[in-house]
């Protein structure tokens, strides 16, 4: 298949591109490099540096393409609180641009990387796709609006669309931006540096940590699965882990004693978050393969920032 991956130089995009190339697909990547790194992409990939709102570029990149994986986005929740207009421009406007260009060129299917963040605080856990969304940040709103856009205009323009609500993905190579470091690489770095792990609240807030290879499997399968048009599908591990449990796992994976520092009175975001993955099992033949213990072991051995050099 000829495919375009937007945001293909980012954390998830790069892993997806490698898998697609291994599977023999012809892959094009569009990324503006605001966060991505193209140097780690396979050589066979055709890379274009540019913005998802650049329609003329999209028209030419989409010639002959059968499926678009749309991952390009601004991804920081705190940053989105400060700059919602920019998040709207890229995450919503950029998605509409992709859809317009797909309509103009006649591309068949879009796989959209949405987010578990759209659920917000739900008392019923694990969360399934039927629950009313409760977005708590401009980032979450932008993902939800984009979901509605792709589904609605997809139906109007005869483009098949499927949105995957990805939960907390982690794995080797995850970026560590200063303003919004993801919790797993941040805690590993702090543990290895014998620093304190700042925990907002009592550490009982939960998340669903899903290993990058499992997310990639779901994305790949969504491109060809039948009966997924206009669906939204959760992609998580299906396992609920609280922050205290995560810290214990990180202690084991790093062979160190983590030092949590509990900070009272600070918002810890939503209190519980776990994906019901029944629909993904049914529609995408999805089954997570790598759970936290093994996933963290792989991060420690495969991520060069954390791997210990072999002794002479
Ligand atoms: P990332 O920041 O590593 O990747 C996003 C990529 O998009 C970057 O390479 C960036 O340069 C590119 N980009 C940003 N704005 C662009 C623009 N205007 N035009 C072209 N390219 C642009 O983030 P990620 O973790 O790999 O996330 C990929 C996608 O998956 C995003 O849509 C994100 O919302 C979604 N997602 C990720 C997670 C997760 O846990 N990583 C969870 C839920 C959803």
mmCIF file of C-alpha atoms and ligand atoms in Angstrom:
data_model
loop_
_atom_site.group_PDB
_atom_site.id
_atom_site.type_symbol
_atom_site.label_atom_id
_atom_site.label_comp_id
_atom_site.label_asym_id
_atom_site.label_seq_id
_atom_site.Cartn_x
_atom_site.Cartn_y
_atom_site.Cartn_z
ATOM 1 C CA UNK A 1 0.000 0.000 0.000
ATOM 2 C CA UNK A 2 1.036 3.614 -0.540
ATOM 3 C CA UNK A 3 0.517 5.495 2.716
ATOM 4 C CA UNK A 4 1.103 8.968 4.125
ATOM 5 C CA UNK A 5 1.979 9.350 7.802
ATOM 6 C CA UNK A 6 1.551 12.889 9.136
ATOM 7 C CA UNK A 7 3.614 13.549 12.245
ATOM 8 C CA UNK A 8 5.749 10.594 11.115
ATOM 9 C CA UNK A 9 8.935 11.996 12.655
ATOM 10 C CA UNK A 10 7.399 12.020 16.155
ATOM 11 C CA UNK A 11 7.433 9.384 18.894
ATOM 12 C CA UNK A 12 4.508 7.240 17.713
ATOM 13 C CA UNK A 13 4.854 8.218 14.043
ATOM 14 C CA UNK A 14 8.444 6.971 13.777
ATOM 15 C CA UNK A 15 7.597 3.588 15.286
ATOM 16 C CA UNK A 16 4.615 3.296 12.936
ATOM 17 C CA UNK A 17 6.751 4.188 9.913
ATOM 18 C CA UNK A 18 9.358 1.543 10.777
ATOM 19 C CA UNK A 19 6.644 -1.105 11.120
ATOM 20 C CA UNK A 20 4.993 -0.084 7.831
ATOM 21 C CA UNK A 21 8.320 -0.244 5.999
ATOM 22 C CA UNK A 22 9.037 -3.684 7.506
ATOM 23 C CA UNK A 23 5.631 -4.789 6.221
ATOM 24 C CA UNK A 24 6.618 -3.688 2.707
ATOM 25 C CA UNK A 25 4.489 -0.545 2.379
ATOM 26 C CA UNK A 26 5.525 2.514 0.433
ATOM 27 C CA UNK A 27 5.660 5.286 3.052
ATOM 28 C CA UNK A 28 5.616 9.064 2.767
ATOM 29 C CA UNK A 29 6.010 11.275 5.828
ATOM 30 C CA UNK A 30 4.848 14.838 6.382
ATOM 31 C CA UNK A 31 6.134 16.571 9.512
ATOM 32 C CA UNK A 32 6.961 20.197 10.285
ATOM 33 C CA UNK A 33 9.634 19.071 12.787
ATOM 34 C CA UNK A 34 8.233 21.274 15.527
ATOM 35 C CA UNK A 35 8.772 18.246 17.761
ATOM 36 C CA UNK A 36 9.931 15.382 15.533
ATOM 37 C CA UNK A 37 13.336 14.047 14.530
ATOM 38 C CA UNK A 38 13.638 12.820 10.918
ATOM 39 C CA UNK A 39 17.170 11.441 11.327
ATOM 40 C CA UNK A 40 15.856 8.215 12.806
ATOM 41 C CA UNK A 41 13.498 7.384 9.928
ATOM 42 C CA UNK A 42 14.244 4.540 7.514
ATOM 43 C CA UNK A 43 16.163 5.665 4.413
ATOM 44 C CA UNK A 44 13.526 4.332 2.023
ATOM 45 C CA UNK A 45 10.916 6.743 3.343
ATOM 46 C CA UNK A 46 10.092 9.853 1.366
ATOM 47 C CA UNK A 47 10.186 12.716 3.887
ATOM 48 C CA UNK A 48 8.566 16.111 3.381
ATOM 49 C CA UNK A 49 9.051 18.900 5.886
ATOM 50 C CA UNK A 50 5.878 20.946 6.006
ATOM 51 C CA UNK A 51 2.675 21.919 7.717
ATOM 52 C CA UNK A 52 -0.531 19.889 7.736
ATOM 53 C CA UNK A 53 -2.393 23.043 6.736
ATOM 54 C CA UNK A 54 -0.432 23.370 3.475
ATOM 55 C CA UNK A 55 -3.048 22.190 0.953
ATOM 56 C CA UNK A 56 -0.936 22.377 -2.256
ATOM 57 C CA UNK A 57 1.740 20.254 -0.563
ATOM 58 C CA UNK A 58 -0.920 17.792 0.570
ATOM 59 C CA UNK A 59 -2.385 17.500 -2.929
ATOM 60 C CA UNK A 60 0.968 16.447 -4.333
ATOM 61 C CA UNK A 61 1.900 14.187 -1.386
ATOM 62 C CA UNK A 62 -1.425 12.365 -1.608
ATOM 63 C CA UNK A 63 -1.136 11.320 -5.275
ATOM 64 C CA UNK A 64 -1.465 7.521 -5.372
ATOM 65 C CA UNK A 65 -1.940 7.230 -1.589
ATOM 66 C CA UNK A 66 -4.564 4.754 -0.323
ATOM 67 C CA UNK A 67 -4.466 5.474 3.384
ATOM 68 C CA UNK A 68 -3.454 8.428 5.566
ATOM 69 C CA UNK A 69 -2.350 7.936 9.158
ATOM 70 C CA UNK A 70 -2.935 11.341 10.695
ATOM 71 C CA UNK A 71 -0.734 11.729 13.774
ATOM 72 C CA UNK A 72 0.572 15.284 13.385
ATOM 73 C CA UNK A 73 -0.542 17.354 16.344
ATOM 74 C CA UNK A 74 0.524 19.599 19.185
ATOM 75 C CA UNK A 75 0.490 17.240 22.151
ATOM 76 C CA UNK A 76 1.094 19.111 25.405
ATOM 77 C CA UNK A 77 -1.892 19.507 27.731
ATOM 78 C CA UNK A 78 -0.381 22.403 29.789
ATOM 79 C CA UNK A 79 0.796 24.184 26.645
ATOM 80 C CA UNK A 80 -2.714 23.872 25.174
ATOM 81 C CA UNK A 81 -4.091 25.702 28.212
ATOM 82 C CA UNK A 82 -1.798 28.634 27.403
ATOM 83 C CA UNK A 83 -2.123 28.585 23.597
ATOM 84 C CA UNK A 84 -5.522 27.110 22.697
ATOM 85 C CA UNK A 85 -5.694 28.967 19.370
ATOM 86 C CA UNK A 86 -2.507 27.261 18.159
ATOM 87 C CA UNK A 87 -3.860 23.887 19.271
ATOM 88 C CA UNK A 88 -7.065 24.585 17.430
ATOM 89 C CA UNK A 89 -5.176 25.612 14.271
ATOM 90 C CA UNK A 90 -3.026 22.495 14.110
ATOM 91 C CA UNK A 91 -5.140 19.792 15.720
ATOM 92 C CA UNK A 92 -8.541 20.810 14.374
ATOM 93 C CA UNK A 93 -7.718 22.994 11.346
ATOM 94 C CA UNK A 94 -4.909 20.667 10.261
ATOM 95 C CA UNK A 95 -7.246 17.675 10.415
ATOM 96 C CA UNK A 96 -9.856 19.465 8.311
ATOM 97 C CA UNK A 97 -7.122 20.360 5.786
ATOM 98 C CA UNK A 98 -6.095 16.701 5.553
ATOM 99 C CA UNK A 99 -9.702 15.680 4.974
ATOM 100 C CA UNK A 100 -10.224 18.341 2.291
ATOM 101 C CA UNK A 101 -7.078 17.279 0.474
ATOM 102 C CA UNK A 102 -8.104 13.605 0.713
ATOM 103 C CA UNK A 103 -11.482 14.473 -0.755
ATOM 104 C CA UNK A 104 -9.869 16.466 -3.590
ATOM 105 C CA UNK A 105 -7.402 13.711 -4.486
ATOM 106 C CA UNK A 106 -9.742 10.783 -3.793
ATOM 107 C CA UNK A 107 -7.924 8.986 -0.957
ATOM 108 C CA UNK A 108 -9.916 6.111 0.521
ATOM 109 C CA UNK A 109 -9.198 5.898 4.238
ATOM 110 C CA UNK A 110 -8.005 7.990 7.183
ATOM 111 C CA UNK A 111 -6.745 6.554 10.473
ATOM 112 C CA UNK A 112 -6.805 9.336 13.052
ATOM 113 C CA UNK A 113 -4.757 9.338 16.279
ATOM 114 C CA UNK A 114 -7.219 10.594 18.866
ATOM 115 C CA UNK A 115 -6.722 10.439 22.616
ATOM 116 C CA UNK A 116 -8.101 8.879 25.778
ATOM 117 C CA UNK A 117 -7.899 12.430 27.170
ATOM 118 C CA UNK A 118 -11.318 13.160 25.647
ATOM 119 C CA UNK A 119 -12.938 11.071 28.447
ATOM 120 C CA UNK A 120 -11.851 13.359 31.293
ATOM 121 C CA UNK A 121 -13.184 12.294 34.687
ATOM 122 C CA UNK A 122 -15.478 9.273 34.467
ATOM 123 C CA UNK A 123 -16.802 7.424 37.482
ATOM 124 C CA UNK A 124 -17.387 4.315 35.408
ATOM 125 C CA UNK A 125 -14.087 2.520 34.728
ATOM 126 C CA UNK A 126 -12.789 1.101 32.470
ATOM 127 C CA UNK A 127 -14.100 3.689 30.012
ATOM 128 C CA UNK A 128 -15.848 2.520 26.873
ATOM 129 C CA UNK A 129 -16.573 4.398 23.673
ATOM 130 C CA UNK A 130 -20.255 4.938 24.507
ATOM 131 C CA UNK A 131 -19.587 7.209 27.485
ATOM 132 C CA UNK A 132 -20.170 10.932 26.956
ATOM 133 C CA UNK A 133 -16.793 12.655 26.580
ATOM 134 C CA UNK A 134 -15.694 15.144 29.222
ATOM 135 C CA UNK A 135 -12.651 16.949 27.787
ATOM 136 C CA UNK A 136 -10.719 18.871 30.445
ATOM 137 C CA UNK A 137 -8.194 20.810 28.340
ATOM 138 C CA UNK A 138 -8.006 22.569 24.979
ATOM 139 C CA UNK A 139 -5.863 19.617 23.828
ATOM 140 C CA UNK A 140 -8.666 17.158 24.657
ATOM 141 C CA UNK A 141 -11.266 19.459 23.061
ATOM 142 C CA UNK A 142 -9.165 19.658 19.892
ATOM 143 C CA UNK A 143 -8.952 15.867 19.637
ATOM 144 C CA UNK A 144 -12.691 15.480 20.179
ATOM 145 C CA UNK A 145 -13.529 18.202 17.625
ATOM 146 C CA UNK A 146 -11.205 16.524 15.127
ATOM 147 C CA UNK A 147 -12.931 13.173 15.736
ATOM 148 C CA UNK A 148 -16.303 14.767 14.952
ATOM 149 C CA UNK A 149 -14.896 16.474 11.867
ATOM 150 C CA UNK A 150 -13.391 13.351 10.338
ATOM 151 C CA UNK A 151 -16.522 11.339 10.987
ATOM 152 C CA UNK A 152 -18.913 13.983 9.668
ATOM 153 C CA UNK A 153 -17.073 15.145 6.562
ATOM 154 C CA UNK A 154 -15.901 11.595 5.884
ATOM 155 C CA UNK A 155 -19.532 10.544 5.592
ATOM 156 C CA UNK A 156 -20.356 13.558 3.389
ATOM 157 C CA UNK A 157 -17.355 13.066 1.098
ATOM 158 C CA UNK A 158 -17.198 9.284 1.004
ATOM 159 C CA UNK A 159 -13.873 8.971 2.832
ATOM 160 C CA UNK A 160 -13.632 6.069 5.307
ATOM 161 C CA UNK A 161 -12.427 7.248 8.706
ATOM 162 C CA UNK A 162 -11.541 5.579 11.976
ATOM 163 C CA UNK A 163 -10.384 7.322 15.163
ATOM 164 C CA UNK A 164 -8.226 5.487 17.683
ATOM 165 C CA UNK A 165 -8.400 6.889 21.205
ATOM 166 C CA UNK A 166 -4.878 6.177 22.358
ATOM 167 C CA UNK A 167 -4.221 6.134 26.120
ATOM 168 C CA UNK A 168 -0.811 6.790 27.786
ATOM 169 C CA UNK A 169 1.661 5.446 25.256
ATOM 170 C CA UNK A 170 5.268 4.854 26.303
ATOM 171 C CA UNK A 171 8.369 3.184 24.945
ATOM 172 C CA UNK A 172 11.958 3.770 23.890
ATOM 173 C CA UNK A 173 12.633 7.142 22.270
ATOM 174 C CA UNK A 174 9.814 9.070 23.925
ATOM 175 C CA UNK A 175 10.696 12.772 23.906
ATOM 176 C CA UNK A 176 11.275 14.551 27.211
ATOM 177 C CA UNK A 177 10.255 18.165 26.577
ATOM 178 C CA UNK A 178 10.982 20.394 29.571
ATOM 179 C CA UNK A 179 7.478 21.843 29.742
ATOM 180 C CA UNK A 180 5.491 18.619 29.622
ATOM 181 C CA UNK A 181 7.703 15.577 30.248
ATOM 182 C CA UNK A 182 5.717 12.321 30.008
ATOM 183 C CA UNK A 183 5.650 10.577 33.362
ATOM 184 C CA UNK A 184 7.505 7.349 32.519
ATOM 185 C CA UNK A 185 10.760 8.682 30.999
ATOM 186 C CA UNK A 186 10.685 11.541 33.518
ATOM 187 C CA UNK A 187 10.456 9.172 36.512
ATOM 188 C CA UNK A 188 13.140 6.897 35.054
ATOM 189 C CA UNK A 189 15.509 9.828 34.560
ATOM 190 C CA UNK A 190 14.877 11.144 38.055
ATOM 191 C CA UNK A 191 15.295 7.698 39.616
ATOM 192 C CA UNK A 192 18.583 7.096 37.797
ATOM 193 C CA UNK A 193 19.763 10.564 38.853
ATOM 194 C CA UNK A 194 18.772 9.858 42.495
ATOM 195 C CA UNK A 195 16.394 12.832 42.417
ATOM 196 C CA UNK A 196 12.903 13.133 43.864
ATOM 197 C CA UNK A 197 9.875 12.012 41.899
ATOM 198 C CA UNK A 198 7.272 14.724 42.291
ATOM 199 C CA UNK A 199 3.835 13.149 42.742
ATOM 200 C CA UNK A 200 0.814 15.445 42.776
ATOM 201 C CA UNK A 201 -1.648 14.211 45.386
ATOM 202 C CA UNK A 202 -1.408 10.808 47.036
ATOM 203 C CA UNK A 203 -0.236 8.775 44.039
ATOM 204 C CA UNK A 204 -3.505 6.855 43.829
ATOM 205 C CA UNK A 205 -4.518 8.458 40.538
ATOM 206 C CA UNK A 206 -4.538 5.829 37.798
ATOM 207 C CA UNK A 207 -3.601 5.670 34.134
ATOM 208 C CA UNK A 208 -3.594 3.086 31.360
ATOM 209 C CA UNK A 209 0.002 2.761 30.112
ATOM 210 C CA UNK A 210 0.156 1.156 26.692
ATOM 211 C CA UNK A 211 3.387 0.022 25.052
ATOM 212 C CA UNK A 212 4.281 1.694 21.763
ATOM 213 C CA UNK A 213 4.435 -1.576 19.760
ATOM 214 C CA UNK A 214 0.857 -2.380 20.772
ATOM 215 C CA UNK A 215 -0.329 1.082 19.672
ATOM 216 C CA UNK A 216 1.438 0.570 16.336
ATOM 217 C CA UNK A 217 -0.282 -2.806 15.856
ATOM 218 C CA UNK A 218 -3.668 -1.167 16.374
ATOM 219 C CA UNK A 219 -2.863 1.644 13.926
ATOM 220 C CA UNK A 220 -1.666 -0.802 11.257
ATOM 221 C CA UNK A 221 -4.716 -2.958 11.628
ATOM 222 C CA UNK A 222 -7.090 0.046 11.455
ATOM 223 C CA UNK A 223 -5.931 0.791 7.896
ATOM 224 C CA UNK A 224 -7.408 -2.405 6.482
ATOM 225 C CA UNK A 225 -9.938 -3.671 9.054
ATOM 226 C CA UNK A 226 -13.493 -4.032 7.693
ATOM 227 C CA UNK A 227 -16.465 -2.469 9.523
ATOM 228 C CA UNK A 228 -14.534 0.354 11.185
ATOM 229 C CA UNK A 229 -15.821 3.251 9.113
ATOM 230 C CA UNK A 230 -16.831 6.205 11.357
ATOM 231 C CA UNK A 231 -15.935 4.269 14.512
ATOM 232 C CA UNK A 232 -13.988 5.500 17.512
ATOM 233 C CA UNK A 233 -11.984 2.754 19.195
ATOM 234 C CA UNK A 234 -10.023 2.744 22.459
ATOM 235 C CA UNK A 235 -6.392 1.644 22.318
ATOM 236 C CA UNK A 236 -4.908 0.983 25.736
ATOM 237 C CA UNK A 237 -3.492 -1.925 27.684
ATOM 238 C CA UNK A 238 -6.770 -2.471 29.533
ATOM 239 C CA UNK A 239 -4.792 -2.408 32.801
ATOM 240 C CA UNK A 240 -5.309 0.316 35.394
ATOM 241 C CA UNK A 241 -2.095 1.295 37.202
ATOM 242 C CA UNK A 242 -1.803 3.895 39.915
ATOM 243 C CA UNK A 243 1.203 6.194 40.153
ATOM 244 C CA UNK A 244 2.464 4.448 43.312
ATOM 245 C CA UNK A 245 2.358 1.138 41.424
ATOM 246 C CA UNK A 246 4.200 2.697 38.493
ATOM 247 C CA UNK A 247 6.921 3.945 40.845
ATOM 248 C CA UNK A 248 7.369 0.435 42.231
ATOM 249 C CA UNK A 249 7.743 -0.964 38.703
ATOM 250 C CA UNK A 250 10.275 1.757 37.875
ATOM 251 C CA UNK A 251 12.259 0.830 40.979
ATOM 252 C CA UNK A 252 12.428 -2.770 39.767
ATOM 253 C CA UNK A 253 13.293 -1.841 36.168
ATOM 254 C CA UNK A 254 16.081 0.565 37.195
ATOM 255 C CA UNK A 255 17.271 -1.491 40.157
ATOM 256 C CA UNK A 256 17.168 1.684 42.269
ATOM 257 C CA UNK A 257 15.098 2.966 45.170
ATOM 258 C CA UNK A 258 12.839 5.727 43.777
ATOM 259 C CA UNK A 259 12.217 8.660 46.111
ATOM 260 C CA UNK A 260 8.665 9.943 45.646
ATOM 261 C CA UNK A 261 7.904 13.432 46.935
ATOM 262 C CA UNK A 262 4.181 13.887 47.496
ATOM 263 C CA UNK A 263 2.975 17.424 46.829
ATOM 264 C CA UNK A 264 -0.425 18.194 48.320
ATOM 265 C CA UNK A 265 -2.895 20.660 46.882
ATOM 266 C CA UNK A 266 -1.685 20.374 43.292
ATOM 267 C CA UNK A 267 -4.004 19.145 40.585
ATOM 268 C CA UNK A 268 -3.140 15.632 39.457
ATOM 269 C CA UNK A 269 -5.440 15.773 36.440
ATOM 270 C CA UNK A 270 -8.183 13.171 36.166
ATOM 271 C CA UNK A 271 -8.307 10.699 39.042
ATOM 272 C CA UNK A 272 -8.841 7.448 37.146
ATOM 273 C CA UNK A 273 -8.249 6.385 33.576
ATOM 274 C CA UNK A 274 -8.399 2.899 32.137
ATOM 275 C CA UNK A 275 -9.448 1.766 28.659
ATOM 276 C CA UNK A 276 -12.095 -0.807 27.950
ATOM 277 C CA UNK A 277 -10.542 -2.477 24.902
ATOM 278 C CA UNK A 278 -13.407 -4.823 24.013
ATOM 279 C CA UNK A 279 -14.169 -2.955 20.783
ATOM 280 C CA UNK A 280 -10.520 -2.944 19.666
ATOM 281 C CA UNK A 281 -10.376 -6.702 20.255
ATOM 282 C CA UNK A 282 -13.505 -7.169 18.188
ATOM 283 C CA UNK A 283 -12.869 -4.766 15.297
ATOM 284 C CA UNK A 284 -9.073 -4.604 15.078
ATOM 285 C CA UNK A 285 -8.185 -8.086 16.292
ATOM 286 C CA UNK A 286 -6.155 -6.177 18.884
ATOM 287 C CA UNK A 287 -4.518 -7.857 21.847
ATOM 288 C CA UNK A 288 -1.896 -6.000 23.888
ATOM 289 C CA UNK A 289 1.316 -8.019 24.083
ATOM 290 C CA UNK A 290 3.622 -5.970 26.289
ATOM 291 C CA UNK A 291 2.635 -5.075 29.837
ATOM 292 C CA UNK A 292 4.285 -2.605 32.171
ATOM 293 C CA UNK A 293 7.016 -4.796 33.670
ATOM 294 C CA UNK A 294 8.267 -5.979 30.280
ATOM 295 C CA UNK A 295 7.669 -2.573 28.645
ATOM 296 C CA UNK A 296 9.829 -0.790 31.220
ATOM 297 C CA UNK A 297 12.510 -3.468 30.843
ATOM 298 C CA UNK A 298 12.549 -2.742 27.103
ATOM 299 C CA UNK A 299 12.755 1.019 27.690
ATOM 300 C CA UNK A 300 15.750 0.438 29.972
ATOM 301 C CA UNK A 301 17.574 -1.737 27.444
ATOM 302 C CA UNK A 302 16.583 -0.099 24.143
ATOM 303 C CA UNK A 303 16.565 3.609 24.977
ATOM 304 C CA UNK A 304 20.164 4.810 24.728
ATOM 305 C CA UNK A 305 19.519 7.596 27.262
ATOM 306 C CA UNK A 306 18.901 5.012 29.985
ATOM 307 C CA UNK A 307 20.884 1.942 28.925
ATOM 308 C CA UNK A 308 23.939 1.261 31.087
ATOM 309 C CA UNK A 309 27.101 0.803 29.013
ATOM 310 C CA UNK A 310 28.378 -2.782 29.082
ATOM 311 C CA UNK A 311 31.326 -3.214 31.463
ATOM 312 C CA UNK A 312 34.774 -3.618 29.869
HETATM 313 P P1 LIG B 1 4.953 13.799 19.009
HETATM 314 O O1 LIG B 1 4.946 15.226 19.430
HETATM 315 O O2 LIG B 1 6.173 13.007 19.220
HETATM 316 O O3 LIG B 1 4.556 13.708 17.458
HETATM 317 C C1 LIG B 1 3.763 14.659 16.808
HETATM 318 C C2 LIG B 1 4.468 15.028 15.513
HETATM 319 O O4 LIG B 1 3.651 15.972 14.793
HETATM 320 C C3 LIG B 1 5.825 15.706 15.757
HETATM 321 O O5 LIG B 1 6.832 15.043 15.010
HETATM 322 C C4 LIG B 1 5.628 17.144 15.260
HETATM 323 O O6 LIG B 1 6.806 17.684 14.703
HETATM 324 C C5 LIG B 1 4.516 16.954 14.231
HETATM 325 N N1 LIG B 1 3.725 18.174 14.018
HETATM 326 C C6 LIG B 1 3.214 19.010 14.965
HETATM 327 N N2 LIG B 1 2.558 20.028 14.372
HETATM 328 C C7 LIG B 1 2.616 19.804 13.027
HETATM 329 C C8 LIG B 1 2.118 20.502 11.885
HETATM 330 N N3 LIG B 1 1.428 21.646 12.001
HETATM 331 N N4 LIG B 1 2.371 19.993 10.654
HETATM 332 C C9 LIG B 1 3.093 18.847 10.526
HETATM 333 N N5 LIG B 1 3.596 18.157 11.554
HETATM 334 C C10 LIG B 1 3.359 18.621 12.798
HETATM 335 O O7 LIG B 1 3.692 13.117 19.719
HETATM 336 P P2 LIG B 1 3.280 11.565 19.763
HETATM 337 O O8 LIG B 1 3.277 11.169 21.168
HETATM 338 O O9 LIG B 1 4.053 10.776 18.774
HETATM 339 O O10 LIG B 1 1.757 11.673 19.295
HETATM 340 C C11 LIG B 1 1.356 11.349 17.968
HETATM 341 C C12 LIG B 1 -0.157 11.471 17.883
HETATM 342 O O11 LIG B 1 -0.773 10.552 18.774
HETATM 343 C C13 LIG B 1 -0.693 12.855 18.247
HETATM 344 O O12 LIG B 1 -1.774 13.151 17.396
HETATM 345 C C14 LIG B 1 -1.186 12.681 19.672
HETATM 346 O O13 LIG B 1 -2.235 13.584 19.967
HETATM 347 C C15 LIG B 1 -1.677 11.237 19.624
HETATM 348 N N6 LIG B 1 -1.658 10.612 20.953
HETATM 349 C C16 LIG B 1 -0.485 10.313 21.564
HETATM 350 C C17 LIG B 1 -0.494 9.724 22.823
HETATM 351 C C18 LIG B 1 0.770 9.346 23.555
HETATM 352 O O14 LIG B 1 0.661 8.866 24.687
HETATM 353 N N7 LIG B 1 1.946 9.523 22.973
HETATM 354 C C19 LIG B 1 -1.717 9.470 23.461
HETATM 355 C C20 LIG B 1 -2.899 9.812 22.801
HETATM 356 C C21 LIG B 1 -2.861 10.369 21.530
#
